[in-house]
PDB file of C-alpha atoms in Angstrom:
ATOM      1  CA  MET Z1244     -18.395  12.039   5.837  1.00 37.00           C
ATOM      2  CA  ASP Z1245     -19.431  14.408   3.091  1.00 45.00           C
ATOM      3  CA  GLU Z1246     -19.618  12.949  -0.397  1.00 45.00           C
ATOM      4  CA  VAL Z1247     -16.562  13.797  -2.516  1.00 41.00           C
ATOM      5  CA  SER Z1248     -16.748  13.946  -6.305  1.00 43.00           C
ATOM      6  CA  LEU Z1249     -13.878  13.073  -8.642  1.00 39.00           C
ATOM      7  CA  GLU Z1250     -13.805  16.679  -9.817  1.00 42.00           C
ATOM      8  CA  GLN Z1251     -13.124  17.812  -6.256  1.00 43.00           C
ATOM      9  CA  LEU Z1252     -10.687  14.977  -5.633  1.00 38.00           C
ATOM     10  CA  PHE Z1253      -8.339  15.815  -8.487  1.00 38.00           C
ATOM     11  CA  LYS Z1254      -8.348  19.627  -8.322  1.00 40.00           C
ATOM     12  CA  VAL Z1255      -4.958  21.307  -8.203  1.00 36.00           C
ATOM     13  CA  GLU Z1256      -3.780  21.514  -4.614  1.00 37.00           C
ATOM     14  CA  GLN Z1257      -4.672  24.869  -3.048  1.00 39.00           C
ATOM     15  CA  ARG Z1258      -2.105  24.666  -0.229  1.00 40.00           C
ATOM     16  CA  ASP Z1259      -5.019  24.838   2.179  1.00 41.00           C
ATOM     17  CA  PRO Z1260      -4.382  23.232   5.577  1.00 39.00           C
ATOM     18  CA  ASN Z1261      -7.568  21.220   5.111  1.00 39.00           C
ATOM     19  CA  VAL Z1262      -6.300  19.708   1.855  1.00 37.00           C
ATOM     20  CA  LEU Z1263      -4.721  16.303   2.326  1.00 36.00           C
ATOM     21  CA  SER Z1264      -1.894  15.023   0.141  1.00 36.00           C
ATOM     22  CA  PHE Z1265      -1.953  11.354  -0.833  1.00 38.00           C
ATOM     23  CA  ASP Z1266       0.486   9.259  -2.798  1.00 35.00           C
ATOM     24  CA  ILE Z1267      -1.706   8.654  -5.853  1.00 37.00           C
ATOM     25  CA  TRP Z1268      -5.020  10.271  -5.048  1.00 38.00           C
ATOM     26  CA  GLY Z1269      -4.262  13.956  -5.680  1.00 39.00           C
ATOM     27  CA  SER Z1270      -5.867  16.387  -3.207  1.00 39.00           C
ATOM     28  CA  CYS Z1271      -9.165  16.277  -1.385  1.00 39.00           C
ATOM     29  CA  ARG Z1272     -10.967  17.790   1.586  1.00 36.00           C
ATOM     30  CA  ALA Z1273     -12.204  14.611   3.256  1.00 40.00           C
ATOM     31  CA  GLN Z1274     -11.130  15.138   6.843  1.00 39.00           C
ATOM     32  CA  ASN Z1275     -11.201  11.484   7.883  1.00 34.00           C
ATOM     33  CA  LEU Z1276      -9.994   9.928   4.633  1.00 40.00           C
ATOM     34  CA  GLU Z1277      -6.310  10.175   5.543  1.00 38.00           C
ATOM     35  CA  GLU Z1278      -6.627   7.682   8.389  1.00 33.00           C
ATOM     36  CA  LYS Z1279      -8.543   5.206   6.200  1.00 34.00           C
ATOM     37  CA  LEU Z1280      -6.067   5.405   3.356  1.00 43.00           C
ATOM     38  CA  GLU Z1281      -3.040   5.102   5.619  1.00 34.00           C
ATOM     39  CA  GLU Z1282      -3.307   1.317   5.535  1.00 34.00           C
ATOM     40  CA  ASN Z1283      -5.090   0.915   2.222  1.00 39.00           C
ATOM     41  CA  ARG Z1284      -3.610   3.307  -0.286  1.00 69.00           C
ATOM     42  CA  GLN Z1285      -2.848   1.543  -3.515  1.00 79.00           C
ATOM     43  CA  LEU Z1286       0.920   1.844  -3.420  1.00 88.00           C
ATOM     44  CA  LYS Z1287       0.981   0.093  -0.069  1.00 90.00           C
ATOM     45  CA  LEU Z1288      -1.298  -2.653  -1.390  1.00 89.00           C
ATOM     46  CA  VAL Z1289       1.110  -3.307  -4.253  1.00 93.00           C
ATOM     47  CA  THR Z1290       4.328  -3.140  -2.223  1.00 95.00           C
ATOM     48  CA  ASP Z1291       2.862  -5.307   0.532  1.00 94.00           C
ATOM     49  CA  TYR Z1292       1.931  -7.872  -2.104  1.00 95.00           C
ATOM     50  CA  LEU Z1293       5.411  -7.915  -3.640  1.00 97.00           C
ATOM     51  CA  SER Z1294       7.008  -8.213  -0.212  1.00 96.00           C
ATOM     52  CA  SER Z1295       4.667 -11.052   0.756  1.00 96.00           C
ATOM     53  CA  ILE Z1296       5.825 -13.150  -2.220  1.00 97.00           C
ATOM     54  CA  LYS Z1297       9.516 -12.353  -1.582  1.00 97.00           C
ATOM     55  CA  VAL Z1298       9.955 -10.087  -4.603  1.00 98.00           C
ATOM     56  CA  ASP Z1299      12.306  -7.144  -4.075  1.00 97.00           C
ATOM     57  CA  TYR Z1300      10.834  -3.895  -5.387  1.00 98.00           C
ATOM     58  CA  PHE Z1301      12.314  -0.415  -5.486  1.00 97.00           C
ATOM     59  CA  ILE Z1302      10.817   2.993  -6.131  1.00 96.00           C
ATOM     60  CA  PHE Z1303      11.415   4.132  -9.685  1.00 95.00           C
ATOM     61  CA  GLY Z1304      10.860   6.970 -12.115  1.00 92.00           C
ATOM     62  CA  GLY Z1305       8.867   9.923 -10.841  1.00 89.00           C
ATOM     63  CA  THR Z1306       8.358   8.359  -7.423  1.00 91.00           C
ATOM     64  CA  ALA Z1307      12.107   8.007  -6.902  1.00 93.00           C
ATOM     65  CA  LEU Z1308      12.506  11.624  -7.985  1.00 90.00           C
ATOM     66  CA  SER Z1309       9.798  12.657  -5.520  1.00 89.00           C
ATOM     67  CA  VAL Z1310      11.594  10.924  -2.673  1.00 92.00           C
ATOM     68  CA  TYR Z1311      14.990  12.380  -3.477  1.00 90.00           C
ATOM     69  CA  ARG Z1312      14.170  15.855  -4.750  1.00 85.00           C
ATOM     70  CA  GLU Z1313      10.835  16.661  -3.126  1.00 85.00           C
ATOM     71  CA  GLY Z1314      11.601  15.249   0.302  1.00 87.00           C
ATOM     72  CA  GLY Z1315       9.104  12.409  -0.051  1.00 87.00           C
ATOM     73  CA  LYS Z1316       6.166  14.468  -1.283  1.00 84.00           C
ATOM     74  CA  MET Z1317       4.572  13.490  -4.566  1.00 81.00           C
ATOM     75  CA  ILE Z1318       5.448  15.752  -7.485  1.00 78.00           C
ATOM     76  CA  GLU Z1319       2.584  18.139  -8.106  1.00 71.00           C
ATOM     77  CA  HIS Z1320       0.360  17.109 -11.033  1.00 66.00           C
ATOM     78  CA  ASP Z1321       1.847  13.594 -11.124  1.00 68.00           C
ATOM     79  CA  SER Z1322      -0.963  11.061 -11.449  1.00 67.00           C
ATOM     80  CA  ASP Z1323       0.610   7.707 -10.627  1.00 80.00           C
ATOM     81  CA  THR Z1324       3.357   6.044  -8.654  1.00 88.00           C
ATOM     82  CA  ASP Z1325       6.260   4.018  -9.996  1.00 93.00           C
ATOM     83  CA  VAL Z1326       8.108   1.012  -8.655  1.00 96.00           C
ATOM     84  CA  ALA Z1327      10.251  -1.592 -10.395  1.00 98.00           C
ATOM     85  CA  ILE Z1328      11.312  -5.204 -10.020  1.00 98.00           C
ATOM     86  CA  LEU Z1329      13.882  -7.348 -11.768  1.00 98.00           C
ATOM     87  CA  GLU Z1330      12.631  -9.218 -14.825  1.00 98.00           C
ATOM     88  CA  THR Z1331      13.682 -12.470 -13.157  1.00 98.00           C
ATOM     89  CA  ASP Z1332      10.803 -11.917 -10.685  1.00 98.00           C
ATOM     90  CA  PHE Z1333       8.178 -11.133 -13.351  1.00 98.00           C
ATOM     91  CA  THR Z1334       6.600 -14.592 -13.516  1.00 97.00           C
ATOM     92  CA  ARG Z1335       6.357 -14.857  -9.739  1.00 97.00           C
ATOM     93  CA  ALA Z1336       4.663 -11.448  -9.535  1.00 97.00           C
ATOM     94  CA  VAL Z1337       2.115 -12.410 -12.201  1.00 96.00           C
ATOM     95  CA  LYS Z1338       1.455 -15.969 -11.066  1.00 95.00           C
ATOM     96  CA  SER Z1339       1.072 -15.299  -7.321  1.00 96.00           C
ATOM     97  CA  LEU Z1340      -2.061 -13.143  -7.356  1.00 94.00           C
ATOM     98  CA  ASP Z1341      -3.800 -15.504  -4.950  1.00 93.00           C
ATOM     99  CA  PHE Z1342      -1.682 -13.730  -2.328  1.00 94.00           C
ATOM    100  CA  PHE Z1343      -3.028 -10.296  -3.325  1.00 93.00           C
ATOM    101  CA  PRO Z1344      -6.288  -9.836  -1.369  1.00 91.00           C
ATOM    102  CA  ALA Z1345      -7.154  -6.518  -3.041  1.00 89.00           C
ATOM    103  CA  ILE Z1346      -7.344  -8.226  -6.441  1.00 91.00           C
ATOM    104  CA  LYS Z1347      -9.435 -11.090  -5.086  1.00 90.00           C
ATOM    105  CA  GLU Z1348     -11.787  -8.518  -3.519  1.00 89.00           C
ATOM    106  CA  GLY Z1349     -12.086  -6.587  -6.777  1.00 89.00           C
ATOM    107  CA  HIS Z1350     -10.464  -3.411  -5.454  1.00 86.00           C
ATOM    108  CA  VAL Z1351      -7.456  -3.567  -7.800  1.00 88.00           C
ATOM    109  CA  VAL Z1352      -6.961  -4.979 -11.299  1.00 89.00           C
ATOM    110  CA  MET Z1353      -3.632  -5.844 -12.900  1.00 92.00           C
ATOM    111  CA  SER Z1354      -2.460  -5.937 -16.502  1.00 90.00           C
ATOM    112  CA  GLN Z1355       0.759  -7.559 -17.703  1.00 90.00           C
ATOM    113  CA  GLN Z1356       0.244  -6.914 -21.425  1.00 85.00           C
ATOM    114  CA  ASN Z1357       2.773  -5.197 -23.659  1.00 82.00           C
ATOM    115  CA  SER Z1358       0.806  -1.958 -23.798  1.00 69.00           C
ATOM    116  CA  LEU Z1359       2.525  -0.877 -27.018  1.00 67.00           C
ATOM    117  CA  TYR Z1360       1.671  -3.985 -29.046  1.00 71.00           C
ATOM    118  CA  TRP Z1361      -1.099  -5.457 -26.853  1.00 73.00           C
ATOM    119  CA  HIS Z1362       0.150  -8.964 -26.430  1.00 83.00           C
ATOM    120  CA  ASP Z1363       0.818 -10.974 -23.271  1.00 90.00           C
ATOM    121  CA  TRP Z1364       4.305 -11.671 -21.974  1.00 94.00           C
ATOM    122  CA  PHE Z1365       3.505 -15.381 -21.812  1.00 94.00           C
ATOM    123  CA  ASP Z1366       3.206 -17.781 -24.730  1.00 93.00           C
ATOM    124  CA  THR Z1367       0.370 -20.265 -25.281  1.00 92.00           C
ATOM    125  CA  ASP Z1368       2.132 -22.764 -23.018  1.00 94.00           C
ATOM    126  CA  GLY Z1369       2.336 -20.236 -20.194  1.00 93.00           C
ATOM    127  CA  LYS Z1370       6.077 -19.690 -20.546  1.00 95.00           C
ATOM    128  CA  GLU Z1371       7.356 -16.155 -19.987  1.00 96.00           C
ATOM    129  CA  ILE Z1372       8.576 -14.279 -23.060  1.00 95.00           C
ATOM    130  CA  PRO Z1373      11.852 -12.393 -22.375  1.00 96.00           C
ATOM    131  CA  PHE Z1374      11.992  -8.707 -23.228  1.00 95.00           C
ATOM    132  CA  ASN Z1375      13.504  -8.345 -26.700  1.00 92.00           C
ATOM    133  CA  GLY Z1376      13.626  -4.582 -27.097  1.00 93.00           C
ATOM    134  CA  ASN Z1377      10.074  -4.220 -28.346  1.00 91.00           C
ATOM    135  CA  GLY Z1378       7.490  -2.324 -26.340  1.00 92.00           C
ATOM    136  CA  ARG Z1379       7.028  -2.204 -22.594  1.00 93.00           C
ATOM    137  CA  LYS Z1380       7.337  -5.007 -20.080  1.00 96.00           C
ATOM    138  CA  ARG Z1381       5.665  -3.861 -16.906  1.00 95.00           C
ATOM    139  CA  LEU Z1382       2.798  -4.588 -14.566  1.00 95.00           C
ATOM    140  CA  LYS Z1383       0.057  -2.021 -14.205  1.00 92.00           C
ATOM    141  CA  PHE Z1384      -2.100  -2.045 -11.076  1.00 92.00           C
ATOM    142  CA  CYS Z1385      -5.261   0.085 -11.306  1.00 86.00           C
ATOM    143  CA  ALA Z1386      -7.788   1.069  -8.668  1.00 82.00           C
ATOM    144  CA  THR Z1387     -11.322  -0.033  -9.458  1.00 83.00           C
ATOM    145  CA  LYS Z1388     -14.607   1.734  -8.913  1.00 78.00           C
ATOM    146  CA  GLU Z1389     -15.131  -0.575  -5.944  1.00 79.00           C
ATOM    147  CA  LEU Z1390     -12.005   0.748  -4.219  1.00 74.00           C
ATOM    148  CA  PHE Z1391     -13.223   4.331  -4.657  1.00 72.00           C
ATOM    149  CA  ALA Z1392     -16.618   3.306  -3.272  1.00 73.00           C
ATOM    150  CA  ARG Z1393     -14.911   1.700  -0.281  1.00 73.00           C
ATOM    151  CA  PHE Z1394     -13.759   5.164   0.733  1.00 67.00           C
ATOM    152  CA  GLU Z1395     -17.129   6.740  -0.067  1.00 66.00           C
ATOM    153  CA  ILE Z1396     -15.782   8.586  -3.120  1.00 67.00           C
ATOM    154  CA  THR Z1397     -18.357   8.949  -5.884  1.00 64.00           C
ATOM    155  CA  THR Z1398     -17.166   8.212  -9.405  1.00 65.00           C
ATOM    156  CA  GLY Z1399     -20.156   8.771 -11.644  1.00 62.00           C
ATOM    157  CA  ALA Z1400     -21.414   6.608 -14.485  1.00 61.00           C
ATOM    158  CA  ILE Z1401     -18.216   6.817 -16.544  1.00 57.00           C
ATOM    159  CA  PHE Z1402     -15.095   5.567 -14.778  1.00 55.00           C
ATOM    160  CA  ASP Z1403     -11.544   5.165 -16.059  1.00 54.00           C
ATOM    161  CA  GLU Z1404      -9.708   2.394 -14.196  1.00 55.00           C
ATOM    162  CA  GLY Z1405      -6.417   3.913 -15.331  1.00 54.00           C
ATOM    163  CA  LEU Z1406      -7.156   7.094 -13.376  1.00 58.00           C
ATOM    164  CA  VAL Z1407      -5.288   5.878 -10.285  1.00 70.00           C
ATOM    165  CA  ASN Z1408      -2.527   3.379 -10.887  1.00 82.00           C
ATOM    166  CA  VAL Z1409       0.833   1.979  -9.859  1.00 90.00           C
ATOM    167  CA  ASP Z1410       3.274   1.161 -12.655  1.00 92.00           C
ATOM    168  CA  ASP Z1411       5.636  -1.698 -11.868  1.00 96.00           C
ATOM    169  CA  PHE Z1412       8.490  -1.553 -14.370  1.00 96.00           C
ATOM    170  CA  THR Z1413      10.917  -4.407 -14.970  1.00 98.00           C
ATOM    171  CA  LEU Z1414      14.679  -4.227 -15.329  1.00 98.00           C
ATOM    172  CA  GLY Z1415      16.763  -6.794 -17.167  1.00 98.00           C
ATOM    173  CA  GLN Z1416      20.289  -7.423 -18.320  1.00 98.00           C
ATOM    174  CA  HIS Z1417      21.595  -4.572 -20.481  1.00 98.00           C
ATOM    175  CA  PRO Z1418      22.389  -6.025 -23.931  1.00 96.00           C
ATOM    176  CA  ASP Z1419      25.698  -4.141 -24.235  1.00 97.00           C
ATOM    177  CA  ASP Z1420      27.059  -4.135 -20.679  1.00 97.00           C
ATOM    178  CA  PRO Z1421      27.104  -7.203 -18.399  1.00 97.00           C
ATOM    179  CA  ASN Z1422      27.564  -4.978 -15.359  1.00 98.00           C
ATOM    180  CA  CYS Z1423      24.402  -2.964 -15.955  1.00 98.00           C
ATOM    181  CA  PHE Z1424      20.638  -3.284 -15.992  1.00 98.00           C
ATOM    182  CA  CYS Z1425      18.320  -1.617 -18.475  1.00 98.00           C
ATOM    183  CA  VAL Z1426      14.652  -0.803 -18.084  1.00 97.00           C
ATOM    184  CA  ASN Z1427      12.499  -3.015 -20.296  1.00 97.00           C
ATOM    185  CA  TRP Z1428      10.851  -0.093 -21.999  1.00 95.00           C
ATOM    186  CA  ASN Z1429      11.556   0.826 -25.602  1.00 94.00           C
ATOM    187  CA  ILE Z1430       9.396   3.245 -27.586  1.00 91.00           C
ATOM    188  CA  PRO Z1431      10.900   4.272 -30.940  1.00 89.00           C
ATOM    189  CA  GLY Z1432      11.420   8.015 -31.073  1.00 89.00           C
ATOM    190  CA  HIS Z1433      10.655   8.470 -27.373  1.00 90.00           C
ATOM    191  CA  TYR Z1434      12.727   6.173 -25.162  1.00 91.00           C
ATOM    192  CA  ASP Z1435      15.709   4.049 -26.188  1.00 94.00           C
ATOM    193  CA  TYR Z1436      16.377   1.456 -23.493  1.00 95.00           C
ATOM    194  CA  LYS Z1437      19.950   0.876 -24.683  1.00 96.00           C
ATOM    195  CA  LYS Z1438      20.974   4.480 -24.048  1.00 94.00           C
ATOM    196  CA  LYS Z1439      20.536   4.238 -20.287  1.00 95.00           C
ATOM    197  CA  ALA Z1440      22.694   1.682 -18.519  1.00 97.00           C
ATOM    198  CA  PHE Z1441      22.144   1.423 -14.761  1.00 98.00           C
ATOM    199  CA  PRO Z1442      25.114  -0.116 -12.906  1.00 98.00           C
ATOM    200  CA  LYS Z1443      24.084  -3.136 -10.877  1.00 98.00           C
ATOM    201  CA  SER Z1444      26.263  -1.857  -8.049  1.00 97.00           C
ATOM    202  CA  ILE Z1445      23.894   1.050  -7.277  1.00 98.00           C
ATOM    203  CA  PHE Z1446      20.905  -1.193  -6.504  1.00 97.00           C
ATOM    204  CA  PHE Z1447      21.729  -3.461  -3.573  1.00 96.00           C
ATOM    205  CA  PRO Z1448      21.424  -3.667  -0.691  1.00 97.00           C
ATOM    206  CA  LEU Z1449      18.127  -1.818  -0.914  1.00 97.00           C
ATOM    207  CA  LYS Z1450      17.465   1.054   1.488  1.00 97.00           C
ATOM    208  CA  LYS Z1451      14.325   2.352   3.159  1.00 97.00           C
ATOM    209  CA  TYR Z1452      12.894   5.733   2.220  1.00 96.00           C
ATOM    210  CA  HIS Z1453       9.685   7.615   2.958  1.00 94.00           C
ATOM    211  CA  PHE Z1454       7.093   8.646   0.393  1.00 91.00           C
ATOM    212  CA  GLU Z1455       3.865  10.406   1.416  1.00 87.00           C
ATOM    213  CA  GLY Z1456       4.010   8.882   4.879  1.00 86.00           C
ATOM    214  CA  LEU Z1457       4.795   5.368   3.682  1.00 91.00           C
ATOM    215  CA  GLU Z1458       8.053   3.471   4.186  1.00 93.00           C
ATOM    216  CA  VAL Z1459       9.220   2.196   0.805  1.00 95.00           C
ATOM    217  CA  SER Z1460      12.255   0.376  -0.587  1.00 97.00           C
ATOM    218  CA  GLY Z1461      14.661   2.020  -2.985  1.00 97.00           C
ATOM    219  CA  MET Z1462      18.037   1.654  -4.620  1.00 97.00           C
ATOM    220  CA  ASN Z1463      21.068   2.031  -2.395  1.00 97.00           C
ATOM    221  CA  GLU Z1464      22.431   4.900  -4.497  1.00 97.00           C
ATOM    222  CA  LEU Z1465      19.275   6.694  -5.526  1.00 94.00           C
ATOM    223  CA  ASN Z1466      21.125   9.795  -6.709  1.00 91.00           C
ATOM    224  CA  ALA Z1467      23.244   7.759  -9.144  1.00 94.00           C
ATOM    225  CA  TYR Z1468      20.115   6.285 -10.724  1.00 95.00           C
ATOM    226  CA  LEU Z1469      18.456   9.705 -10.995  1.00 93.00           C
ATOM    227  CA  GLU Z1470      21.501  11.259 -12.665  1.00 92.00           C
ATOM    228  CA  ILE Z1471      21.354   8.581 -15.358  1.00 94.00           C
ATOM    229  CA  GLU Z1472      17.589   8.692 -15.759  1.00 91.00           C
ATOM    230  CA  TYR Z1473      16.942  12.435 -15.545  1.00 88.00           C
ATOM    231  CA  GLY Z1474      20.328  14.125 -15.746  1.00 85.00           C
ATOM    232  CA  ILE Z1475      22.483  15.952 -13.238  1.00 72.00           C
ATOM    233  CA  TRP Z1476      19.841  18.674 -12.734  1.00 64.00           C
ATOM    234  CA  ALA Z1477      17.739  16.246 -10.710  1.00 55.00           C
ATOM    235  CA  VAL Z1478      20.524  16.158  -8.111  1.00 56.00           C
ATOM    236  CA  VAL Z1479      21.551  19.805  -8.406  1.00 57.00           C
ATOM    237  CA  GLN Z1480      18.017  21.005  -7.750  1.00 56.00           C
ATOM    238  CA  PHE Z1481      17.843  18.782  -4.659  1.00 44.00           C
ATOM    239  CA  MET Z1482      21.069  20.292  -3.306  1.00 43.00           C
ATOM    240  CA  ILE Z1483      19.657  23.792  -3.778  1.00 45.00           C
ATOM    241  CA  MET Z1484      16.341  22.957  -2.123  1.00 45.00           C
ATOM    242  CA  TYR Z1485      17.757  20.828   0.727  1.00 38.00           C
ATOM    243  CA  PRO Z1486      21.344  21.980   1.466  1.00 40.00           C
ATOM    244  CA  CYS Z1487      21.279  20.256   4.859  1.00 38.00           C
ATOM    245  CA  PHE Z1488      21.453  16.891   3.074  1.00 34.00           C
ATOM    246  CA  THR Z1489      24.631  17.744   1.130  1.00 34.00           C
TER     247      THR Z1489
END
């Protein structure tokens, strides 16, 4: 196949029939890349890993919005994909990486640090530290240069491993409402985790949805989550765009 540069890979989609749309890769003109990525795209690597260790995940944030409002197509100009797990599964997800072949092969790297304060979520004895309202408790899976090379995509001398990533948020018990979860993400002046209470009743049983050709798991009442997270307009716009679903 022809060599594809990063500049070509991440150009704004031209709506050309030869341009392929991928979950986290942007747009490109590699005619045979779609088939290769079908089984190896990074979101699938992460969700397959979580499923293999019996951790329930669900699409979250912008990815959930893409599924509900955009009919399963990634929001234009979005650069990552979002899933979430319950905080009670955090240790298992971090400690079971032997079951994640892509990490062992060097195709994906994972960080579990509090990216606001740059400390681990485990103490010196290896015991998990519960979220206490400070910073961000998530897992971040990033594609490495080796994964790009696997698909014959040139990256150049300077490479940012955060360029293509899957954010895996965690949800825990809301401090003010025993019937609700909160996202373990608190950034003063930007996001107050206490202000958004997600009823536990909207989560389970999980349902299957489709995102960029992949089958993914999501909350049972996705619209209820989106109304809380993004406001009623997220649902209203969907009804306007896809009246057959209302």
